[in-house]
PDB file of C-alpha atoms in Angstrom:
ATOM      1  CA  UNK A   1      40.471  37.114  74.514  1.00 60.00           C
ATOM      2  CA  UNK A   2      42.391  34.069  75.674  1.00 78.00           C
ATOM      3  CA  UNK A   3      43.142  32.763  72.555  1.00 92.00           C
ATOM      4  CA  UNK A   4      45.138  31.256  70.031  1.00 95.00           C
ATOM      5  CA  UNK A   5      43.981  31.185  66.413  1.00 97.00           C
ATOM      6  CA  UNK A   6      45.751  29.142  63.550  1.00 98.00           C
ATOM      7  CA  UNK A   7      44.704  28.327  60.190  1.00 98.00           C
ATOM      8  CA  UNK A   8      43.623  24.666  59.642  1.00 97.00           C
ATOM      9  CA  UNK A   9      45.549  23.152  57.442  1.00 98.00           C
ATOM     10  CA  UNK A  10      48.961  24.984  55.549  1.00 98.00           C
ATOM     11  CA  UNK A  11      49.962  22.534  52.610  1.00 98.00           C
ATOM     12  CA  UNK A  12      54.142  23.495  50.330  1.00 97.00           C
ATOM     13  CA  UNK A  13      55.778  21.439  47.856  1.00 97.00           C
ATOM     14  CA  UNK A  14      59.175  19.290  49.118  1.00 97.00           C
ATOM     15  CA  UNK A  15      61.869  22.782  49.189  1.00 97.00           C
ATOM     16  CA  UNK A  16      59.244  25.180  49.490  1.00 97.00           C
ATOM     17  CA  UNK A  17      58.782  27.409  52.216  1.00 98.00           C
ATOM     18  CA  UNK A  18      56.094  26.951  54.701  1.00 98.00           C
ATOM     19  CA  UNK A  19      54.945  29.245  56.763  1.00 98.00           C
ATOM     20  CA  UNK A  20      52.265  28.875  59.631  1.00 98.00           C
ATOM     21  CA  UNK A  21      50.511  31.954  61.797  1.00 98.00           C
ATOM     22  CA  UNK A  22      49.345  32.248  65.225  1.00 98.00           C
ATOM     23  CA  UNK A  23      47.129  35.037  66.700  1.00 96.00           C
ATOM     24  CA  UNK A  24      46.530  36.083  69.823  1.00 93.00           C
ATOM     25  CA  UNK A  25      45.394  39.409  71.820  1.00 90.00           C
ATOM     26  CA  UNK A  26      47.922  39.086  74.103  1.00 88.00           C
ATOM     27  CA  UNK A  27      50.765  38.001  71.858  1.00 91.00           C
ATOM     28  CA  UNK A  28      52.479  41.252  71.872  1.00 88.00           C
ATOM     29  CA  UNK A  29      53.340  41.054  75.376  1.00 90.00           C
ATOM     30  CA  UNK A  30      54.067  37.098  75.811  1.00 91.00           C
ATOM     31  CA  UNK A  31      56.271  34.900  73.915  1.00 94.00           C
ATOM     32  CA  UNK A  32      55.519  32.277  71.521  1.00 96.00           C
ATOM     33  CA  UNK A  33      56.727  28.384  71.818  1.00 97.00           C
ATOM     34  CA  UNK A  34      55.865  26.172  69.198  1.00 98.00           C
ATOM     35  CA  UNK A  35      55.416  22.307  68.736  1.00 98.00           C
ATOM     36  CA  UNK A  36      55.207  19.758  65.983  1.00 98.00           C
ATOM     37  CA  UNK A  37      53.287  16.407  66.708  1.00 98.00           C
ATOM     38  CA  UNK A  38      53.636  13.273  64.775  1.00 96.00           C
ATOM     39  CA  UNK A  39      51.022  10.427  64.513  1.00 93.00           C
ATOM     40  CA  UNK A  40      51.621   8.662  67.727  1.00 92.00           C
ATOM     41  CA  UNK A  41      54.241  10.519  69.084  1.00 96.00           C
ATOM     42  CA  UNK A  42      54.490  13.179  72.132  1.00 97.00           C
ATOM     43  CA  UNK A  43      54.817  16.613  71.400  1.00 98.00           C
ATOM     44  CA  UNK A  44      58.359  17.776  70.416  1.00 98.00           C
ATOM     45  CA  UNK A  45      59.517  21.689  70.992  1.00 97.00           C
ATOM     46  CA  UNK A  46      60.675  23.319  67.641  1.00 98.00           C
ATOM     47  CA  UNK A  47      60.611  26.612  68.806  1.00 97.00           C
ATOM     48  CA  UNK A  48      60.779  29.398  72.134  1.00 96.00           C
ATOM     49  CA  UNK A  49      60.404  32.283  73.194  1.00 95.00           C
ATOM     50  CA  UNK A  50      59.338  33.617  69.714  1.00 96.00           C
ATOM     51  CA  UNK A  51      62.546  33.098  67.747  1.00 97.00           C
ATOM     52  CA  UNK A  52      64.924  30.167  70.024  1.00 96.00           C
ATOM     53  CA  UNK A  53      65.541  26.775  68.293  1.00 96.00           C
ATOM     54  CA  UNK A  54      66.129  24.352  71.333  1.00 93.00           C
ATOM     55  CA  UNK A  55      69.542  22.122  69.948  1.00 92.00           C
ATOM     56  CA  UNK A  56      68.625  19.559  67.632  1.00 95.00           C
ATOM     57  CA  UNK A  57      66.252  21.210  65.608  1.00 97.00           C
ATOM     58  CA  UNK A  58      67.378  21.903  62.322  1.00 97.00           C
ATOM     59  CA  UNK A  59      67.992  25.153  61.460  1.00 97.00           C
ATOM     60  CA  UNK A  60      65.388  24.991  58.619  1.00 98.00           C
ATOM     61  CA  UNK A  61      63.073  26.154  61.830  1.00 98.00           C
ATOM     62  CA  UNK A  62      62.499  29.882  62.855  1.00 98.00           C
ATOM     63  CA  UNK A  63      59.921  32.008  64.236  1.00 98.00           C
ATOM     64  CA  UNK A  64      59.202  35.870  64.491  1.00 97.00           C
ATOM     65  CA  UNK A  65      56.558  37.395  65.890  1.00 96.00           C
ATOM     66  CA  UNK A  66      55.146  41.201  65.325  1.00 95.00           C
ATOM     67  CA  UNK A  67      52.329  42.436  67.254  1.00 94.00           C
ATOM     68  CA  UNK A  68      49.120  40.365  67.845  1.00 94.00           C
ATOM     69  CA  UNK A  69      50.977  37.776  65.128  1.00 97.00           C
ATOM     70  CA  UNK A  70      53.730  35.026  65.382  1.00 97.00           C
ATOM     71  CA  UNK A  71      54.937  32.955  62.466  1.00 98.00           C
ATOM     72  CA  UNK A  72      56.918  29.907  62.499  1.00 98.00           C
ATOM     73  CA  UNK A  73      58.918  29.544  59.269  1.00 98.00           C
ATOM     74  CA  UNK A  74      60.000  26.009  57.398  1.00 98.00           C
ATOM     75  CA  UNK A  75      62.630  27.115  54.946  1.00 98.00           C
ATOM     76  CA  UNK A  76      63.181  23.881  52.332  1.00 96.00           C
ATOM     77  CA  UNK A  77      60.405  21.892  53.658  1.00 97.00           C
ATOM     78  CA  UNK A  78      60.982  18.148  53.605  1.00 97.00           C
ATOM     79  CA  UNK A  79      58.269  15.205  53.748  1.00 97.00           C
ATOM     80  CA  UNK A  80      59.566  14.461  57.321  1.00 97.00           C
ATOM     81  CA  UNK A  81      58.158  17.913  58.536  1.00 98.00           C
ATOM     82  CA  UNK A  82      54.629  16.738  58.144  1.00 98.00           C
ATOM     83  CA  UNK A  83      52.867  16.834  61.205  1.00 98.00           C
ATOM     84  CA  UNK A  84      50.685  18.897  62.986  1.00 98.00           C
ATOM     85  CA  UNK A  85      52.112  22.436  64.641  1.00 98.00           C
ATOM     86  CA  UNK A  86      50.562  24.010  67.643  1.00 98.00           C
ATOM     87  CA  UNK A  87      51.600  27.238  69.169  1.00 98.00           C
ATOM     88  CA  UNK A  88      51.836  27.710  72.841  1.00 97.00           C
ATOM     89  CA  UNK A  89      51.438  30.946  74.859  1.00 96.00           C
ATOM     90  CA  UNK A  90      50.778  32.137  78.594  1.00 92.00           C
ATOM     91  CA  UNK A  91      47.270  33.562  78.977  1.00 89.00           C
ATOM     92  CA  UNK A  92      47.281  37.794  79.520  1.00 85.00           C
ATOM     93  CA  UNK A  93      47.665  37.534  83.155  1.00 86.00           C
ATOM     94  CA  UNK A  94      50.317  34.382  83.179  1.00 84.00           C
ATOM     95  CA  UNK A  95      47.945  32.125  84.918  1.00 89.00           C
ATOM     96  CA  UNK A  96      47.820  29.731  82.169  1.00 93.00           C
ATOM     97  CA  UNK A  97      48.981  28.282  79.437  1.00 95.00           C
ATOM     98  CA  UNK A  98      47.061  28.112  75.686  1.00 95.00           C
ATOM     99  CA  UNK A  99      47.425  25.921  72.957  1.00 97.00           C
ATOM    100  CA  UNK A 100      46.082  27.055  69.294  1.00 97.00           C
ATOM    101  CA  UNK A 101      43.615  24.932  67.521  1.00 97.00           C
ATOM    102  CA  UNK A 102      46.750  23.344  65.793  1.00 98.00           C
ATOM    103  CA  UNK A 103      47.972  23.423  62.082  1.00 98.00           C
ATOM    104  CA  UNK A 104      48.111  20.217  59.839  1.00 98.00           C
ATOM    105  CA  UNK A 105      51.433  20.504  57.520  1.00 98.00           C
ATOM    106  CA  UNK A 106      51.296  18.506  54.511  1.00 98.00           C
ATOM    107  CA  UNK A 107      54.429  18.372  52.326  1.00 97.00           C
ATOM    108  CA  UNK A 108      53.877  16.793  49.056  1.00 92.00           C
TER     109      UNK A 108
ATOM    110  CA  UNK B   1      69.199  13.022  80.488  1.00 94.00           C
ATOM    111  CA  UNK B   2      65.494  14.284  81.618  1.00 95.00           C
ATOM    112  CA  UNK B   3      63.218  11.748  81.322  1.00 97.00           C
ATOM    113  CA  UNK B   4      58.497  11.809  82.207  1.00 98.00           C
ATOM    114  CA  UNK B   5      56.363   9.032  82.107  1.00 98.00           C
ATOM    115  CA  UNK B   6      52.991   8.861  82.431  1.00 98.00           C
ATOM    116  CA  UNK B   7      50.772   5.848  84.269  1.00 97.00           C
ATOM    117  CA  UNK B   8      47.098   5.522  84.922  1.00 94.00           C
ATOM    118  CA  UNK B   9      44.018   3.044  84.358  1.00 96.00           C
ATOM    119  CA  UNK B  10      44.033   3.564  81.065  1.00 94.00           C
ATOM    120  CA  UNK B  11      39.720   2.776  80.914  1.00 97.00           C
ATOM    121  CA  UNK B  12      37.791   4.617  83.579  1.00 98.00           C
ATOM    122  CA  UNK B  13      33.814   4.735  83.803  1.00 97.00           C
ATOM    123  CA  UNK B  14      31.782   7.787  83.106  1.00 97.00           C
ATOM    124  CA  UNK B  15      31.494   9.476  86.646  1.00 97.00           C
ATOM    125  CA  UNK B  16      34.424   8.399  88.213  1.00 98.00           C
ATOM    126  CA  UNK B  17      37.721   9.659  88.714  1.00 98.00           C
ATOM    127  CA  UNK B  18      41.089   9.267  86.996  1.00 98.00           C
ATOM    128  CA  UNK B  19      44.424   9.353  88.592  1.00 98.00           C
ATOM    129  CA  UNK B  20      47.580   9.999  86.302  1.00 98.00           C
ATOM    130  CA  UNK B  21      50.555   9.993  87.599  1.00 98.00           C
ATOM    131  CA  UNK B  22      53.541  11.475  86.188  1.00 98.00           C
ATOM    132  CA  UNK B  23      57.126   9.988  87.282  1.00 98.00           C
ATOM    133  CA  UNK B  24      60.326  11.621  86.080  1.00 98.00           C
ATOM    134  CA  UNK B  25      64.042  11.656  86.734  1.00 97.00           C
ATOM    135  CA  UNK B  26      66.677  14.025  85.878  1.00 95.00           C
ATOM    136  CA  UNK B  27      65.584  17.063  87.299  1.00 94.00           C
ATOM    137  CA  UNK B  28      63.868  17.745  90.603  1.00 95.00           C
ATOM    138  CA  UNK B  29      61.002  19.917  91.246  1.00 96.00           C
ATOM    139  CA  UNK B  30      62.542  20.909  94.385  1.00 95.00           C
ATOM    140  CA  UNK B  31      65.117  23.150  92.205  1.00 94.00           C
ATOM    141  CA  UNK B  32      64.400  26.557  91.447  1.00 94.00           C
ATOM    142  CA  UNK B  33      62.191  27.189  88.726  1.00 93.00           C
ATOM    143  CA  UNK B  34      61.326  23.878  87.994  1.00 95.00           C
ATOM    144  CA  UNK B  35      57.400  23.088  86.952  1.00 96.00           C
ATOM    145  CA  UNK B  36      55.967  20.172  85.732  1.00 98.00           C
ATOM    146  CA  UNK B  37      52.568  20.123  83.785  1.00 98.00           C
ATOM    147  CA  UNK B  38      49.877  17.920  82.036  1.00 98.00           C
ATOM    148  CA  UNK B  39      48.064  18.408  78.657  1.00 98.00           C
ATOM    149  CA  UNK B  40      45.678  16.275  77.190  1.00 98.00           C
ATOM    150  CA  UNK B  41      44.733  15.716  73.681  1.00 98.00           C
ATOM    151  CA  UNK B  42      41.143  13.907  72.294  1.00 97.00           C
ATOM    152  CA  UNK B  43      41.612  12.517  69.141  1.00 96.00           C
ATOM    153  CA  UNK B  44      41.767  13.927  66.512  1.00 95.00           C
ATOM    154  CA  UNK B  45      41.507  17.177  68.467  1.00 97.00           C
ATOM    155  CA  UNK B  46      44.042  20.081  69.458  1.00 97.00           C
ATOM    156  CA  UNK B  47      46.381  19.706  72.909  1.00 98.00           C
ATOM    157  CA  UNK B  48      44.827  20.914  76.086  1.00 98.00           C
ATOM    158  CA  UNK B  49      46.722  22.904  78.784  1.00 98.00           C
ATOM    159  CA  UNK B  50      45.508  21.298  82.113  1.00 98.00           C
ATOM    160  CA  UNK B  51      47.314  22.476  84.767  1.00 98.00           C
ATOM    161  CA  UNK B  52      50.737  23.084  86.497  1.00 97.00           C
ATOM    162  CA  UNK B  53      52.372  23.086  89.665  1.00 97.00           C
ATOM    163  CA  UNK B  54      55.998  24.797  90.183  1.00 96.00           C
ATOM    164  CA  UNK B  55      58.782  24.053  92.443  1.00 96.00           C
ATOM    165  CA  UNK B  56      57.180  26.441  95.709  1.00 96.00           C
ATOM    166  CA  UNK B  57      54.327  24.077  95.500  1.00 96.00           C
ATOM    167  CA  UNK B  58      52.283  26.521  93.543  1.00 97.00           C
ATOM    168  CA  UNK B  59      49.045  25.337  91.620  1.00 97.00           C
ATOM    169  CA  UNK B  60      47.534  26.654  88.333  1.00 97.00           C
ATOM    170  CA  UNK B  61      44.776  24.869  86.211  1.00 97.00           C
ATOM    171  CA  UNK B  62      42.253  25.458  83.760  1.00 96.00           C
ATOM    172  CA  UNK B  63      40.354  27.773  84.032  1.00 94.00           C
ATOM    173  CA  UNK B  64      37.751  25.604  82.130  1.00 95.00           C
ATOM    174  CA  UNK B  65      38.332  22.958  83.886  1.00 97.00           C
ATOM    175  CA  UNK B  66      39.530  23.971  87.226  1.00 96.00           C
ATOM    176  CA  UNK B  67      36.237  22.784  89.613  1.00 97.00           C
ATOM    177  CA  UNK B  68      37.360  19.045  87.963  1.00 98.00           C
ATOM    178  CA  UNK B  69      41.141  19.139  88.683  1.00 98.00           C
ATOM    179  CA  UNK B  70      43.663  18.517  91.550  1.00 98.00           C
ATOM    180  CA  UNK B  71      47.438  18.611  91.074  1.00 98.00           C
ATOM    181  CA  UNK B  72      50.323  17.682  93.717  1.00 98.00           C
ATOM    182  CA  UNK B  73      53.377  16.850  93.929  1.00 97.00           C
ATOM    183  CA  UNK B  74      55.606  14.022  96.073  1.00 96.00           C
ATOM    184  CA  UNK B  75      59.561  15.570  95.861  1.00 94.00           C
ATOM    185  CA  UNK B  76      60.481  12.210  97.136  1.00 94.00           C
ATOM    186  CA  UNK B  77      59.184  10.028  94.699  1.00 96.00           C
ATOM    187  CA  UNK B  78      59.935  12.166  91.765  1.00 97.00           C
ATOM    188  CA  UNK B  79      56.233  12.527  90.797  1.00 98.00           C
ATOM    189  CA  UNK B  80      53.527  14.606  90.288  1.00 98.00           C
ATOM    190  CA  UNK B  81      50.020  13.636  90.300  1.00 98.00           C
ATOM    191  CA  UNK B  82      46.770  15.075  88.158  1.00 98.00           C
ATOM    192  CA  UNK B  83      43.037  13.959  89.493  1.00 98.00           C
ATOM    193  CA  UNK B  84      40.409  14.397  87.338  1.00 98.00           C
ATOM    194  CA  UNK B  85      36.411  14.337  88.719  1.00 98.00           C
ATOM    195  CA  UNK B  86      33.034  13.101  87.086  1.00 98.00           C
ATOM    196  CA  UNK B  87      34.637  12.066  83.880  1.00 98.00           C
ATOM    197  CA  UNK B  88      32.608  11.945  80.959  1.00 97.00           C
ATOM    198  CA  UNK B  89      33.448  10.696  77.325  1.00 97.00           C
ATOM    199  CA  UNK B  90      34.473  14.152  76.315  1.00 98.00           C
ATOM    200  CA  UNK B  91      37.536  13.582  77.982  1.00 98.00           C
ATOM    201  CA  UNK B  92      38.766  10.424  75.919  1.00 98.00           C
ATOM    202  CA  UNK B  93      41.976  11.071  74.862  1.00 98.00           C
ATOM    203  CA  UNK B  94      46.402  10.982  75.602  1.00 98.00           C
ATOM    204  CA  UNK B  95      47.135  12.799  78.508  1.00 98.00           C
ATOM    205  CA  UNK B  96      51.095  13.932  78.291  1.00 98.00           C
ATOM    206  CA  UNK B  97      52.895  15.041  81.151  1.00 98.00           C
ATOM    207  CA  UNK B  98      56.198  17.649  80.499  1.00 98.00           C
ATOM    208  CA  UNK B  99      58.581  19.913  82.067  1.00 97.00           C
ATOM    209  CA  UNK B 100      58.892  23.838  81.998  1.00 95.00           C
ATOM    210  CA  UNK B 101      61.751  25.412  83.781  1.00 89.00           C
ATOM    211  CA  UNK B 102      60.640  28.910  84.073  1.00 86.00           C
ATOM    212  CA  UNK B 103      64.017  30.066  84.801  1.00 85.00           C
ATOM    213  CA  UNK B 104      66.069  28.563  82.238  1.00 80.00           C
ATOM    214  CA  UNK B 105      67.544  29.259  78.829  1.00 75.00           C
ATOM    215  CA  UNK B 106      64.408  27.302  77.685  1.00 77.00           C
ATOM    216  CA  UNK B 107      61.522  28.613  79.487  1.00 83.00           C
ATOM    217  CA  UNK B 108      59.022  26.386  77.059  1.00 93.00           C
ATOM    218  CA  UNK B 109      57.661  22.616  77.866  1.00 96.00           C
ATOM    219  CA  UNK B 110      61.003  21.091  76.743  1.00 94.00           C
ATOM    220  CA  UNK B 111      60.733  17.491  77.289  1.00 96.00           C
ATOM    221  CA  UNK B 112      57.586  15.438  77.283  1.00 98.00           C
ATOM    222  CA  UNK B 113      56.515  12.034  78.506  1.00 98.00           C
ATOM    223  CA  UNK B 114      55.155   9.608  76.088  1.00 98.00           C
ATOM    224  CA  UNK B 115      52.000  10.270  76.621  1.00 98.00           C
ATOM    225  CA  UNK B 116      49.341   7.848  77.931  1.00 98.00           C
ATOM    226  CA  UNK B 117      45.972   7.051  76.753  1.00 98.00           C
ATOM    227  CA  UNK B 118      42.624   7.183  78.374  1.00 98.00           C
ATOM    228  CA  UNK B 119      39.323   6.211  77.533  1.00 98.00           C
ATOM    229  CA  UNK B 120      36.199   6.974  79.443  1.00 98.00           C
ATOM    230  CA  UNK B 121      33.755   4.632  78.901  1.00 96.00           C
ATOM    231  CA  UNK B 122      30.646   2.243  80.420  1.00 95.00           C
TER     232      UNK B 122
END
């Protein structure tokens, strides 16, 4: 199917690790971007192509992805990581693009 | 430095039809790879893929929403415009323009516009 599932809501303590999934059919043949959204603010790219941190994002970001699943990782969470994550993929046949139903972080 | 911004009517009455229009600088969309799209979000709601058109001129929407949508481009001006038909209050919401250079190190949407805000409503 063409598309992107992603838990609600993922909630860590300030340090903790957080960890947010994406799942797709057609994941294991199309790379993964990510994006965090702040209250008011445009998307920003935190991750590409699965596992690339564009400069300027700390290295506290990573991703991986295995089969019909991709993960992006928060090592050390910090309050200024709250936000809402959405993962971005091309459809199966690369005609368009999908955003999951986006993830809430909450760091407190 | 790469830089989109978005403009439109910012109110538009149910039935009619809303022109965005994005306007960038920094890159061209006469290069080689070069795409720019639009994405939409409702509040409180998840982002919306719209549609895209690449440097050949090539067009990709929605497929939800394709009947409703019309993208081009002007090379001159820098700009790339999204028309939307019969709009309805479903599609309330920030519409974002960005950039995806699909031959790049960063094939991803990799800079964004601000964003600007539309509301459909009588």
């Amino acid at each position: 199917s063409n598309e992107l599932t992603q838990p609600p809501s993922v909630s860590v303590s300030p340090g903790q690790t957080a960890r947010i999934a994406c799942s797709g059919d057609a994941l294991p043949k199309k790379f993964v971007d990510w994006y965090q959204v702040k209250s008011g603010q445009a998307p920003v790219l935190v991750i590409y192509e699965d596992i690339k941190r564009p400069s300027g994002i700390p290295e506290r970001f990573s991703g991986s992805s295995s089969g019909t699943m991709a993960t992006l990782t928060i090592s050390g969470a910090q309050v200024a990581d709250e936000g809402d994550y959405y993962c971005s993929s091309p459809d199966s046949d690369g005609n368009q693009w999908l955003f999951g139903g986006g993830t809430k972080l909450t760091v407190l | 430095q790469v830089t989109l911004r978005e403009s439109g009517p910012g109110l538009v009455k149910p039935t009619q039809t809303l022109t965005l229009t994005c306007t960038f600088s920094g890159f061209s969309l006469k290069t080689s790879g070069m795409c720019v799209a639009w994405v939409r979000q409702p509040p409180g709601k998840a982002l919306e893929w719209l549609a895209l058109i690449d440097w050949e001129g090539d067009k990709y929407y929605s497929t939800s929403l394709k009947t409703r949508l019309t993208i081009s481009k002007d090379t001159s001006k820098n700009q790339v415009v999204l028309t939307m038909i019969n709009m309805d209050s479903v599609d309330t919401g920030t519409y974002y323009c960005a950039r995806r250079d699909v031959v790049a190190m960063t094939d991803a949407f990799d800079v964004w516009g601000p964003g600007t805000n539309v509301t459909v409503s009588s």
